[in-house]
Amino acid sequence: MTARLILCADDFALSRQISETIAELARNGRLNAISCMAVCPGWTRDVELLKDLPRHVQIGLHLTLTGEHPLTDMPEYVPEGGRMPGIDELTAAAAQGNLPLEEIASEIDVQFHAFIKAIGRAPDFVDAHQHSHVLPGIRPLFLDAVKEHAPAAWIRDCGDRVSAIAARPYRGKAIGSAYHARGLRRAAARRGIACNTSFAGHYDFRSDYENLFPSFLRRPGKMHLIMCHPGAGALAGDDIADARPREAAALHRMPIADMARAHGLEFDA
């Protein structure tokens, strides 16, 4: 089987300008996967941008349990109302086994329903904002929800082989992701759920993205997933707002298919 590159833009629907940028990149053959935040207020409007995209572009659900307003009432998880906790707070609570799992399970289900209602079908893949799907307590809820709502979907495994991580930059970030994701592939396989076989895209959101991108292609697996975060515009609380247009500009310029082929990967564009 030919090894494939999946270049996935996260955070569709976080803002209109981010959604428009991602959709344009996909129409122009610069991306082949889009991960959507069905929790965001703009989701039902922005979903129109996904119509008439090339058929090979996969549309996935970016489950969101951090930083945004939930779709359900979550009195324990969000006791004061407002936004869900940040990823550091969530990671600490998960490690301590201190999570309202019934509330989180309900929120996950409702986000699946919001995606399916707007798109008219199940997602092609499922992941989570800031990789919260791999955390203790949340992980089995996530996997069970995928099995119920999107049994044919694949999920994001944030881990990789040590040799592959060592060959790429920002190894500390990649090791952290891999540590939290350990055992996910086995748990998914027990439910008959597929995963990507390698994962890249970690960086500091300040470096030159175009120069850095080729390093993400090193040591790929058979289904090599690279996350990216292109976009435009300013958004309150968006810590990577400055990086988004730089990524978008680089993705428009780079000969992605040729670069992928040089590393033994096919890129549908």
PDB file of C-alpha atoms in Angstrom:
ATOM      1  CA  MET A   1       0.000   0.000   0.000  1.00  0.00           C
ATOM      2  CA  THR A   2       1.322   3.455  -0.935  1.00  0.00           C
ATOM      3  CA  ALA A   3       2.140   5.622   2.050  1.00  0.00           C
ATOM      4  CA  ARG A   4      -0.035   8.727   2.261  1.00  0.00           C
ATOM      5  CA  LEU A   5       0.313  12.209   3.640  1.00  0.00           C
ATOM      6  CA  ILE A   6      -2.707  13.617   5.472  1.00  0.00           C
ATOM      7  CA  LEU A   7      -2.235  17.368   5.900  1.00  0.00           C
ATOM      8  CA  CYS A   8      -4.948  18.444   8.321  1.00  0.00           C
ATOM      9  CA  ALA A   9      -5.974  21.997   9.187  1.00  0.00           C
ATOM     10  CA  ASP A  10      -7.357  22.237  12.713  1.00  0.00           C
ATOM     11  CA  ASP A  11      -9.805  24.781  14.157  1.00  0.00           C
ATOM     12  CA  PHE A  12     -12.293  25.256  11.309  1.00  0.00           C
ATOM     13  CA  ALA A  13     -15.198  27.395  12.649  1.00  0.00           C
ATOM     14  CA  LEU A  14     -13.133  29.001  15.402  1.00  0.00           C
ATOM     15  CA  SER A  15     -13.619  32.238  13.446  1.00  0.00           C
ATOM     16  CA  ARG A  16     -14.991  33.141  10.030  1.00  0.00           C
ATOM     17  CA  GLN A  17     -11.585  34.241   8.766  1.00  0.00           C
ATOM     18  CA  ILE A  18      -9.970  30.992   9.900  1.00  0.00           C
ATOM     19  CA  SER A  19     -12.726  29.000   8.178  1.00  0.00           C
ATOM     20  CA  GLU A  20     -12.431  30.965   4.939  1.00  0.00           C
ATOM     21  CA  THR A  21      -8.658  30.522   4.884  1.00  0.00           C
ATOM     22  CA  ILE A  22      -8.876  26.777   5.460  1.00  0.00           C
ATOM     23  CA  ALA A  23     -11.594  26.291   2.837  1.00  0.00           C
ATOM     24  CA  GLU A  24      -9.590  28.243   0.253  1.00  0.00           C
ATOM     25  CA  LEU A  25      -6.487  26.154   0.916  1.00  0.00           C
ATOM     26  CA  ALA A  26      -8.507  22.959   0.497  1.00  0.00           C
ATOM     27  CA  ARG A  27     -10.080  24.171  -2.756  1.00  0.00           C
ATOM     28  CA  ASN A  28      -6.607  24.959  -4.064  1.00  0.00           C
ATOM     29  CA  GLY A  29      -5.216  21.523  -3.240  1.00  0.00           C
ATOM     30  CA  ARG A  30      -3.071  22.646  -0.329  1.00  0.00           C
ATOM     31  CA  LEU A  31      -4.836  20.527   2.327  1.00  0.00           C
ATOM     32  CA  ASN A  32      -6.609  17.203   2.264  1.00  0.00           C
ATOM     33  CA  ALA A  33      -8.231  17.150   5.708  1.00  0.00           C
ATOM     34  CA  ILE A  34     -10.163  19.707   7.771  1.00  0.00           C
ATOM     35  CA  SER A  35     -10.958  19.312  11.470  1.00  0.00           C
ATOM     36  CA  CYS A  36     -14.088  21.215  12.511  1.00  0.00           C
ATOM     37  CA  MET A  37     -15.117  22.739  15.851  1.00  0.00           C
ATOM     38  CA  ALA A  38     -18.856  22.055  15.921  1.00  0.00           C
ATOM     39  CA  VAL A  39     -18.955  23.653  19.379  1.00  0.00           C
ATOM     40  CA  CYS A  40     -18.314  27.143  17.970  1.00  0.00           C
ATOM     41  CA  PRO A  41     -21.139  29.627  17.297  1.00  0.00           C
ATOM     42  CA  GLY A  42     -20.039  30.054  13.668  1.00  0.00           C
ATOM     43  CA  TRP A  43     -20.148  26.346  12.849  1.00  0.00           C
ATOM     44  CA  THR A  44     -23.631  26.193  11.308  1.00  0.00           C
ATOM     45  CA  ARG A  45     -22.819  29.195   9.114  1.00  0.00           C
ATOM     46  CA  ASP A  46     -19.263  28.243   8.180  1.00  0.00           C
ATOM     47  CA  VAL A  47     -20.215  24.702   7.192  1.00  0.00           C
ATOM     48  CA  GLU A  48     -21.447  26.172   3.897  1.00  0.00           C
ATOM     49  CA  LEU A  49     -17.791  26.803   3.023  1.00  0.00           C
ATOM     50  CA  LEU A  50     -17.215  23.045   2.986  1.00  0.00           C
ATOM     51  CA  LYS A  51     -19.613  22.445   0.124  1.00  0.00           C
ATOM     52  CA  ASP A  52     -18.122  21.710  -3.294  1.00  0.00           C
ATOM     53  CA  LEU A  53     -14.662  20.948  -1.952  1.00  0.00           C
ATOM     54  CA  PRO A  54     -12.681  18.287  -3.840  1.00  0.00           C
ATOM     55  CA  ARG A  55     -14.032  14.845  -2.992  1.00  0.00           C
ATOM     56  CA  HIS A  56     -10.744  13.643  -1.502  1.00  0.00           C
ATOM     57  CA  VAL A  57     -10.763  16.313   1.226  1.00  0.00           C
ATOM     58  CA  GLN A  58     -11.672  14.574   4.464  1.00  0.00           C
ATOM     59  CA  ILE A  59     -13.918  16.428   6.909  1.00  0.00           C
ATOM     60  CA  GLY A  60     -13.496  15.574  10.577  1.00  0.00           C
ATOM     61  CA  LEU A  61     -14.749  16.549  14.015  1.00  0.00           C
ATOM     62  CA  HIS A  62     -12.407  18.507  16.282  1.00  0.00           C
ATOM     63  CA  LEU A  63     -14.041  17.698  19.626  1.00  0.00           C
ATOM     64  CA  THR A  64     -13.579  20.628  21.991  1.00  0.00           C
ATOM     65  CA  LEU A  65     -13.391  20.308  25.761  1.00  0.00           C
ATOM     66  CA  THR A  66     -11.184  23.329  26.446  1.00  0.00           C
ATOM     67  CA  GLY A  67     -11.424  27.076  26.088  1.00  0.00           C
ATOM     68  CA  GLU A  68     -14.855  27.394  24.456  1.00  0.00           C
ATOM     69  CA  HIS A  69     -18.455  27.579  25.638  1.00  0.00           C
ATOM     70  CA  PRO A  70     -19.982  24.064  25.839  1.00  0.00           C
ATOM     71  CA  LEU A  71     -23.137  23.129  23.976  1.00  0.00           C
ATOM     72  CA  THR A  72     -24.606  21.456  27.069  1.00  0.00           C
ATOM     73  CA  ASP A  73     -25.194  22.509  30.648  1.00  0.00           C
ATOM     74  CA  MET A  74     -22.062  21.474  32.594  1.00  0.00           C
ATOM     75  CA  PRO A  75     -22.477  22.730  36.186  1.00  0.00           C
ATOM     76  CA  GLU A  76     -19.520  20.740  37.548  1.00  0.00           C
ATOM     77  CA  TYR A  77     -17.149  21.132  34.597  1.00  0.00           C
ATOM     78  CA  VAL A  78     -17.948  24.822  34.078  1.00  0.00           C
ATOM     79  CA  PRO A  79     -19.339  25.774  37.517  1.00  0.00           C
ATOM     80  CA  GLU A  80     -19.493  29.505  36.841  1.00  0.00           C
ATOM     81  CA  GLY A  81     -20.757  29.118  33.306  1.00  0.00           C
ATOM     82  CA  GLY A  82     -18.745  30.621  30.483  1.00  0.00           C
ATOM     83  CA  ARG A  83     -15.852  28.801  28.875  1.00  0.00           C
ATOM     84  CA  MET A  84     -14.491  25.336  29.523  1.00  0.00           C
ATOM     85  CA  PRO A  85     -11.145  25.041  31.359  1.00  0.00           C
ATOM     86  CA  GLY A  86      -7.767  25.390  29.688  1.00  0.00           C
ATOM     87  CA  ILE A  87      -5.755  22.346  28.674  1.00  0.00           C
ATOM     88  CA  ASP A  88      -3.335  22.574  31.611  1.00  0.00           C
ATOM     89  CA  GLU A  89      -6.176  22.627  34.129  1.00  0.00           C
ATOM     90  CA  LEU A  90      -7.939  19.794  32.324  1.00  0.00           C
ATOM     91  CA  THR A  91      -4.773  17.672  32.155  1.00  0.00           C
ATOM     92  CA  ALA A  92      -4.193  18.083  35.893  1.00  0.00           C
ATOM     93  CA  ALA A  93      -7.797  17.189  36.755  1.00  0.00           C
ATOM     94  CA  ALA A  94      -7.664  14.143  34.469  1.00  0.00           C
ATOM     95  CA  ALA A  95      -4.447  12.921  36.098  1.00  0.00           C
ATOM     96  CA  GLN A  96      -6.123  13.202  39.504  1.00  0.00           C
ATOM     97  CA  GLY A  97      -9.260  11.409  38.338  1.00  0.00           C
ATOM     98  CA  ASN A  98     -11.236  14.525  39.169  1.00  0.00           C
ATOM     99  CA  LEU A  99     -13.528  14.962  36.170  1.00  0.00           C
ATOM    100  CA  PRO A 100     -17.348  15.004  35.859  1.00  0.00           C
ATOM    101  CA  LEU A 101     -17.366  12.216  33.301  1.00  0.00           C
ATOM    102  CA  GLU A 102     -21.131  12.102  32.789  1.00  0.00           C
ATOM    103  CA  GLU A 103     -21.158  15.771  31.844  1.00  0.00           C
ATOM    104  CA  ILE A 104     -18.198  15.311  29.510  1.00  0.00           C
ATOM    105  CA  ALA A 105     -19.767  12.255  27.856  1.00  0.00           C
ATOM    106  CA  SER A 106     -22.960  14.207  27.194  1.00  0.00           C
ATOM    107  CA  GLU A 107     -21.029  17.129  25.733  1.00  0.00           C
ATOM    108  CA  ILE A 108     -19.094  14.801  23.429  1.00  0.00           C
ATOM    109  CA  ASP A 109     -22.321  13.233  22.187  1.00  0.00           C
ATOM    110  CA  VAL A 110     -23.918  16.610  21.515  1.00  0.00           C
ATOM    111  CA  GLN A 111     -20.881  17.808  19.564  1.00  0.00           C
ATOM    112  CA  PHE A 112     -21.126  14.691  17.389  1.00  0.00           C
ATOM    113  CA  HIS A 113     -24.804  15.411  16.802  1.00  0.00           C
ATOM    114  CA  ALA A 114     -24.054  19.054  15.923  1.00  0.00           C
ATOM    115  CA  PHE A 115     -21.492  17.938  13.355  1.00  0.00           C
ATOM    116  CA  ILE A 116     -23.701  15.265  11.816  1.00  0.00           C
ATOM    117  CA  LYS A 117     -26.748  17.548  11.660  1.00  0.00           C
ATOM    118  CA  ALA A 118     -24.810  20.250   9.804  1.00  0.00           C
ATOM    119  CA  ILE A 119     -22.827  17.980   7.460  1.00  0.00           C
ATOM    120  CA  GLY A 120     -25.483  15.326   6.933  1.00  0.00           C
ATOM    121  CA  ARG A 121     -23.161  12.419   7.692  1.00  0.00           C
ATOM    122  CA  ALA A 122     -20.645  11.129  10.193  1.00  0.00           C
ATOM    123  CA  PRO A 123     -17.132  12.604  10.242  1.00  0.00           C
ATOM    124  CA  ASP A 124     -14.356  10.963   8.235  1.00  0.00           C
ATOM    125  CA  PHE A 125     -12.066  11.242  11.265  1.00  0.00           C
ATOM    126  CA  VAL A 126     -12.202  12.493  14.832  1.00  0.00           C
ATOM    127  CA  ASP A 127      -9.640  14.236  17.011  1.00  0.00           C
ATOM    128  CA  ALA A 128      -9.782  16.861  19.751  1.00  0.00           C
ATOM    129  CA  HIS A 129      -8.741  20.423  20.332  1.00  0.00           C
ATOM    130  CA  GLN A 130      -5.386  20.467  22.164  1.00  0.00           C
ATOM    131  CA  HIS A 131      -5.409  16.645  22.032  1.00  0.00           C
ATOM    132  CA  SER A 132      -7.703  16.357  25.047  1.00  0.00           C
ATOM    133  CA  HIS A 133      -9.105  13.071  23.683  1.00  0.00           C
ATOM    134  CA  VAL A 134      -6.054  11.142  24.911  1.00  0.00           C
ATOM    135  CA  LEU A 135      -6.377  12.133  28.589  1.00  0.00           C
ATOM    136  CA  PRO A 136      -7.313   9.640  31.335  1.00  0.00           C
ATOM    137  CA  GLY A 137     -11.044   9.380  31.878  1.00  0.00           C
ATOM    138  CA  ILE A 138     -11.807  11.241  28.655  1.00  0.00           C
ATOM    139  CA  ARG A 139     -10.126   8.652  26.416  1.00  0.00           C
ATOM    140  CA  PRO A 140     -12.656   5.811  26.871  1.00  0.00           C
ATOM    141  CA  LEU A 141     -15.549   8.267  26.512  1.00  0.00           C
ATOM    142  CA  PHE A 142     -14.019   9.523  23.283  1.00  0.00           C
ATOM    143  CA  LEU A 143     -13.436   6.049  21.866  1.00  0.00           C
ATOM    144  CA  ASP A 144     -16.907   4.834  22.801  1.00  0.00           C
ATOM    145  CA  ALA A 145     -18.458   7.908  21.161  1.00  0.00           C
ATOM    146  CA  VAL A 146     -16.478   7.357  17.959  1.00  0.00           C
ATOM    147  CA  LYS A 147     -17.569   3.717  17.908  1.00  0.00           C
ATOM    148  CA  GLU A 148     -21.203   4.760  18.335  1.00  0.00           C
ATOM    149  CA  HIS A 149     -21.425   7.819  16.091  1.00  0.00           C
ATOM    150  CA  ALA A 150     -18.684   7.305  13.469  1.00  0.00           C
ATOM    151  CA  PRO A 151     -17.582   3.649  13.427  1.00  0.00           C
ATOM    152  CA  ALA A 152     -15.892   4.014  10.023  1.00  0.00           C
ATOM    153  CA  ALA A 153     -13.854   7.052  11.090  1.00  0.00           C
ATOM    154  CA  TRP A 154     -10.187   7.038  11.995  1.00  0.00           C
ATOM    155  CA  ILE A 155      -8.840   8.925  14.992  1.00  0.00           C
ATOM    156  CA  ARG A 156      -5.735  10.978  15.677  1.00  0.00           C
ATOM    157  CA  ASP A 157      -2.936   9.203  17.499  1.00  0.00           C
ATOM    158  CA  CYS A 158      -0.589  11.941  18.748  1.00  0.00           C
ATOM    159  CA  GLY A 159       2.260   9.500  19.295  1.00  0.00           C
ATOM    160  CA  ASP A 160       5.007   8.234  17.022  1.00  0.00           C
ATOM    161  CA  ARG A 161       8.108   6.080  17.051  1.00  0.00           C
ATOM    162  CA  VAL A 162      11.040   7.379  19.075  1.00  0.00           C
ATOM    163  CA  SER A 163      13.283   7.333  15.993  1.00  0.00           C
ATOM    164  CA  ALA A 164      10.777   9.450  14.066  1.00  0.00           C
ATOM    165  CA  ILE A 165      10.374  11.985  16.868  1.00  0.00           C
ATOM    166  CA  ALA A 166      14.164  12.225  17.187  1.00  0.00           C
ATOM    167  CA  ALA A 167      14.479  13.018  13.469  1.00  0.00           C
ATOM    168  CA  ARG A 168      12.210  16.071  13.682  1.00  0.00           C
ATOM    169  CA  PRO A 169      12.484  19.401  15.515  1.00  0.00           C
ATOM    170  CA  TYR A 170      10.650  20.362  18.707  1.00  0.00           C
ATOM    171  CA  ARG A 171      11.144  16.910  20.141  1.00  0.00           C
ATOM    172  CA  GLY A 172      10.059  18.011  23.611  1.00  0.00           C
ATOM    173  CA  LYS A 173       6.564  18.871  22.425  1.00  0.00           C
ATOM    174  CA  ALA A 174       6.323  15.676  20.386  1.00  0.00           C
ATOM    175  CA  ILE A 175       7.482  13.535  23.314  1.00  0.00           C
ATOM    176  CA  GLY A 176       4.890  15.177  25.548  1.00  0.00           C
ATOM    177  CA  SER A 177       2.117  14.394  23.074  1.00  0.00           C
ATOM    178  CA  ALA A 178       3.349  10.838  22.641  1.00  0.00           C
ATOM    179  CA  TYR A 179       3.527  10.331  26.395  1.00  0.00           C
ATOM    180  CA  HIS A 180      -0.077  11.339  26.926  1.00  0.00           C
ATOM    181  CA  ALA A 181      -1.186   9.237  23.934  1.00  0.00           C
ATOM    182  CA  ARG A 182       0.549   6.020  24.965  1.00  0.00           C
ATOM    183  CA  GLY A 183      -1.800   3.051  24.684  1.00  0.00           C
ATOM    184  CA  LEU A 184      -4.350   4.898  22.550  1.00  0.00           C
ATOM    185  CA  ARG A 185      -3.704   2.825  19.439  1.00  0.00           C
ATOM    186  CA  ARG A 186      -4.227  -0.438  21.329  1.00  0.00           C
ATOM    187  CA  ALA A 187      -7.416   0.830  22.945  1.00  0.00           C
ATOM    188  CA  ALA A 188      -8.720   1.967  19.560  1.00  0.00           C
ATOM    189  CA  ALA A 189      -7.848  -1.360  17.923  1.00  0.00           C
ATOM    190  CA  ARG A 190      -9.861  -3.218  20.557  1.00  0.00           C
ATOM    191  CA  ARG A 191     -12.890  -1.265  19.346  1.00  0.00           C
ATOM    192  CA  GLY A 192     -12.041  -1.738  15.671  1.00  0.00           C
ATOM    193  CA  ILE A 193     -11.076   1.937  15.226  1.00  0.00           C
ATOM    194  CA  ALA A 194      -8.191   2.887  12.933  1.00  0.00           C
ATOM    195  CA  CYS A 195      -5.506   5.513  13.608  1.00  0.00           C
ATOM    196  CA  ASN A 196      -2.868   7.378  11.653  1.00  0.00           C
ATOM    197  CA  THR A 197       0.491   5.618  11.837  1.00  0.00           C
ATOM    198  CA  SER A 198       2.759   8.646  12.361  1.00  0.00           C
ATOM    199  CA  PHE A 199       2.245  12.209  13.514  1.00  0.00           C
ATOM    200  CA  ALA A 200       4.060  15.528  13.093  1.00  0.00           C
ATOM    201  CA  GLY A 201       3.555  19.278  13.048  1.00  0.00           C
ATOM    202  CA  HIS A 202       4.794  20.356  16.485  1.00  0.00           C
ATOM    203  CA  TYR A 203       6.603  23.677  16.631  1.00  0.00           C
ATOM    204  CA  ASP A 204       6.715  26.913  18.630  1.00  0.00           C
ATOM    205  CA  PHE A 205       4.328  28.928  16.383  1.00  0.00           C
ATOM    206  CA  ARG A 206       7.071  31.536  15.943  1.00  0.00           C
ATOM    207  CA  SER A 207       9.615  29.878  13.648  1.00  0.00           C
ATOM    208  CA  ASP A 208       9.686  30.148   9.857  1.00  0.00           C
ATOM    209  CA  TYR A 209       6.980  27.637   8.918  1.00  0.00           C
ATOM    210  CA  GLU A 210       8.035  27.228   5.298  1.00  0.00           C
ATOM    211  CA  ASN A 211      11.583  26.324   6.255  1.00  0.00           C
ATOM    212  CA  LEU A 212      10.386  24.057   9.041  1.00  0.00           C
ATOM    213  CA  PHE A 213       7.732  22.127   7.106  1.00  0.00           C
ATOM    214  CA  PRO A 214      10.068  19.705   5.262  1.00  0.00           C
ATOM    215  CA  SER A 215      11.277  18.370   8.617  1.00  0.00           C
ATOM    216  CA  PHE A 216       7.710  17.275   9.422  1.00  0.00           C
ATOM    217  CA  LEU A 217       7.949  14.812   6.524  1.00  0.00           C
ATOM    218  CA  ARG A 218      10.883  12.868   7.969  1.00  0.00           C
ATOM    219  CA  ARG A 219      10.435   9.217   8.945  1.00  0.00           C
ATOM    220  CA  PRO A 220       6.781   8.913   7.899  1.00  0.00           C
ATOM    221  CA  GLY A 221       4.537   5.920   8.504  1.00  0.00           C
ATOM    222  CA  LYS A 222       2.030   4.484   6.045  1.00  0.00           C
ATOM    223  CA  MET A 223      -0.533   7.115   7.029  1.00  0.00           C
ATOM    224  CA  HIS A 224       1.472  10.171   7.986  1.00  0.00           C
ATOM    225  CA  LEU A 225      -0.592  12.908   9.616  1.00  0.00           C
ATOM    226  CA  ILE A 226       0.674  16.480   9.849  1.00  0.00           C
ATOM    227  CA  MET A 227      -1.433  18.958  11.804  1.00  0.00           C
ATOM    228  CA  CYS A 228      -1.432  22.624  10.831  1.00  0.00           C
ATOM    229  CA  HIS A 229      -3.272  25.763  11.928  1.00  0.00           C
ATOM    230  CA  PRO A 230      -3.676  28.183   9.026  1.00  0.00           C
ATOM    231  CA  GLY A 231      -5.963  31.163   9.330  1.00  0.00           C
ATOM    232  CA  ALA A 232      -6.305  34.911   9.292  1.00  0.00           C
ATOM    233  CA  GLY A 233      -7.548  37.735  11.460  1.00  0.00           C
ATOM    234  CA  ALA A 234      -7.387  38.481  15.161  1.00  0.00           C
ATOM    235  CA  LEU A 235      -9.432  36.606  17.749  1.00  0.00           C
ATOM    236  CA  ALA A 236      -9.516  37.307  21.468  1.00  0.00           C
ATOM    237  CA  GLY A 237      -7.719  34.580  23.396  1.00  0.00           C
ATOM    238  CA  ASP A 238      -6.131  33.016  20.309  1.00  0.00           C
ATOM    239  CA  ASP A 239      -2.531  32.469  21.388  1.00  0.00           C
ATOM    240  CA  ILE A 240      -1.409  31.429  17.904  1.00  0.00           C
ATOM    241  CA  ALA A 241      -3.176  34.153  15.904  1.00  0.00           C
ATOM    242  CA  ASP A 242       0.102  35.553  14.560  1.00  0.00           C
ATOM    243  CA  ALA A 243       1.228  32.145  13.318  1.00  0.00           C
ATOM    244  CA  ARG A 244      -1.935  31.339  11.388  1.00  0.00           C
ATOM    245  CA  PRO A 245      -1.427  33.690   8.405  1.00  0.00           C
ATOM    246  CA  ARG A 246       2.222  32.692   8.170  1.00  0.00           C
ATOM    247  CA  GLU A 247       1.213  29.045   7.917  1.00  0.00           C
ATOM    248  CA  ALA A 248      -1.462  29.860   5.330  1.00  0.00           C
ATOM    249  CA  ALA A 249       0.982  31.811   3.166  1.00  0.00           C
ATOM    250  CA  ALA A 250       3.547  29.015   3.329  1.00  0.00           C
ATOM    251  CA  LEU A 251       0.989  26.348   2.448  1.00  0.00           C
ATOM    252  CA  HIS A 252      -0.083  28.353  -0.601  1.00  0.00           C
ATOM    253  CA  ARG A 253       3.528  28.589  -1.815  1.00  0.00           C
ATOM    254  CA  MET A 254       5.032  25.193  -1.083  1.00  0.00           C
ATOM    255  CA  PRO A 255       5.097  22.333  -3.656  1.00  0.00           C
ATOM    256  CA  ILE A 256       3.561  20.005  -1.088  1.00  0.00           C
ATOM    257  CA  ALA A 257       2.943  17.040  -3.396  1.00  0.00           C
ATOM    258  CA  ASP A 258       6.535  17.101  -4.659  1.00  0.00           C
ATOM    259  CA  MET A 259       7.902  17.438  -1.136  1.00  0.00           C
ATOM    260  CA  ALA A 260       5.771  14.521   0.031  1.00  0.00           C
ATOM    261  CA  ARG A 261       6.850  12.358  -2.902  1.00  0.00           C
ATOM    262  CA  ALA A 262      10.495  12.946  -2.024  1.00  0.00           C
ATOM    263  CA  HIS A 263       9.767  11.236   1.292  1.00  0.00           C
ATOM    264  CA  GLY A 264       7.859   8.318  -0.263  1.00  0.00           C
ATOM    265  CA  LEU A 265       4.412   9.793   0.374  1.00  0.00           C
ATOM    266  CA  GLU A 266       1.461  10.432  -1.927  1.00  0.00           C
ATOM    267  CA  PHE A 267      -0.510  13.598  -1.290  1.00  0.00           C
ATOM    268  CA  ASP A 268      -4.023  13.779  -2.743  1.00  0.00           C
ATOM    269  CA  ALA A 269      -4.497  17.321  -3.990  1.00  0.00           C
TER     270      ALA A 269
END
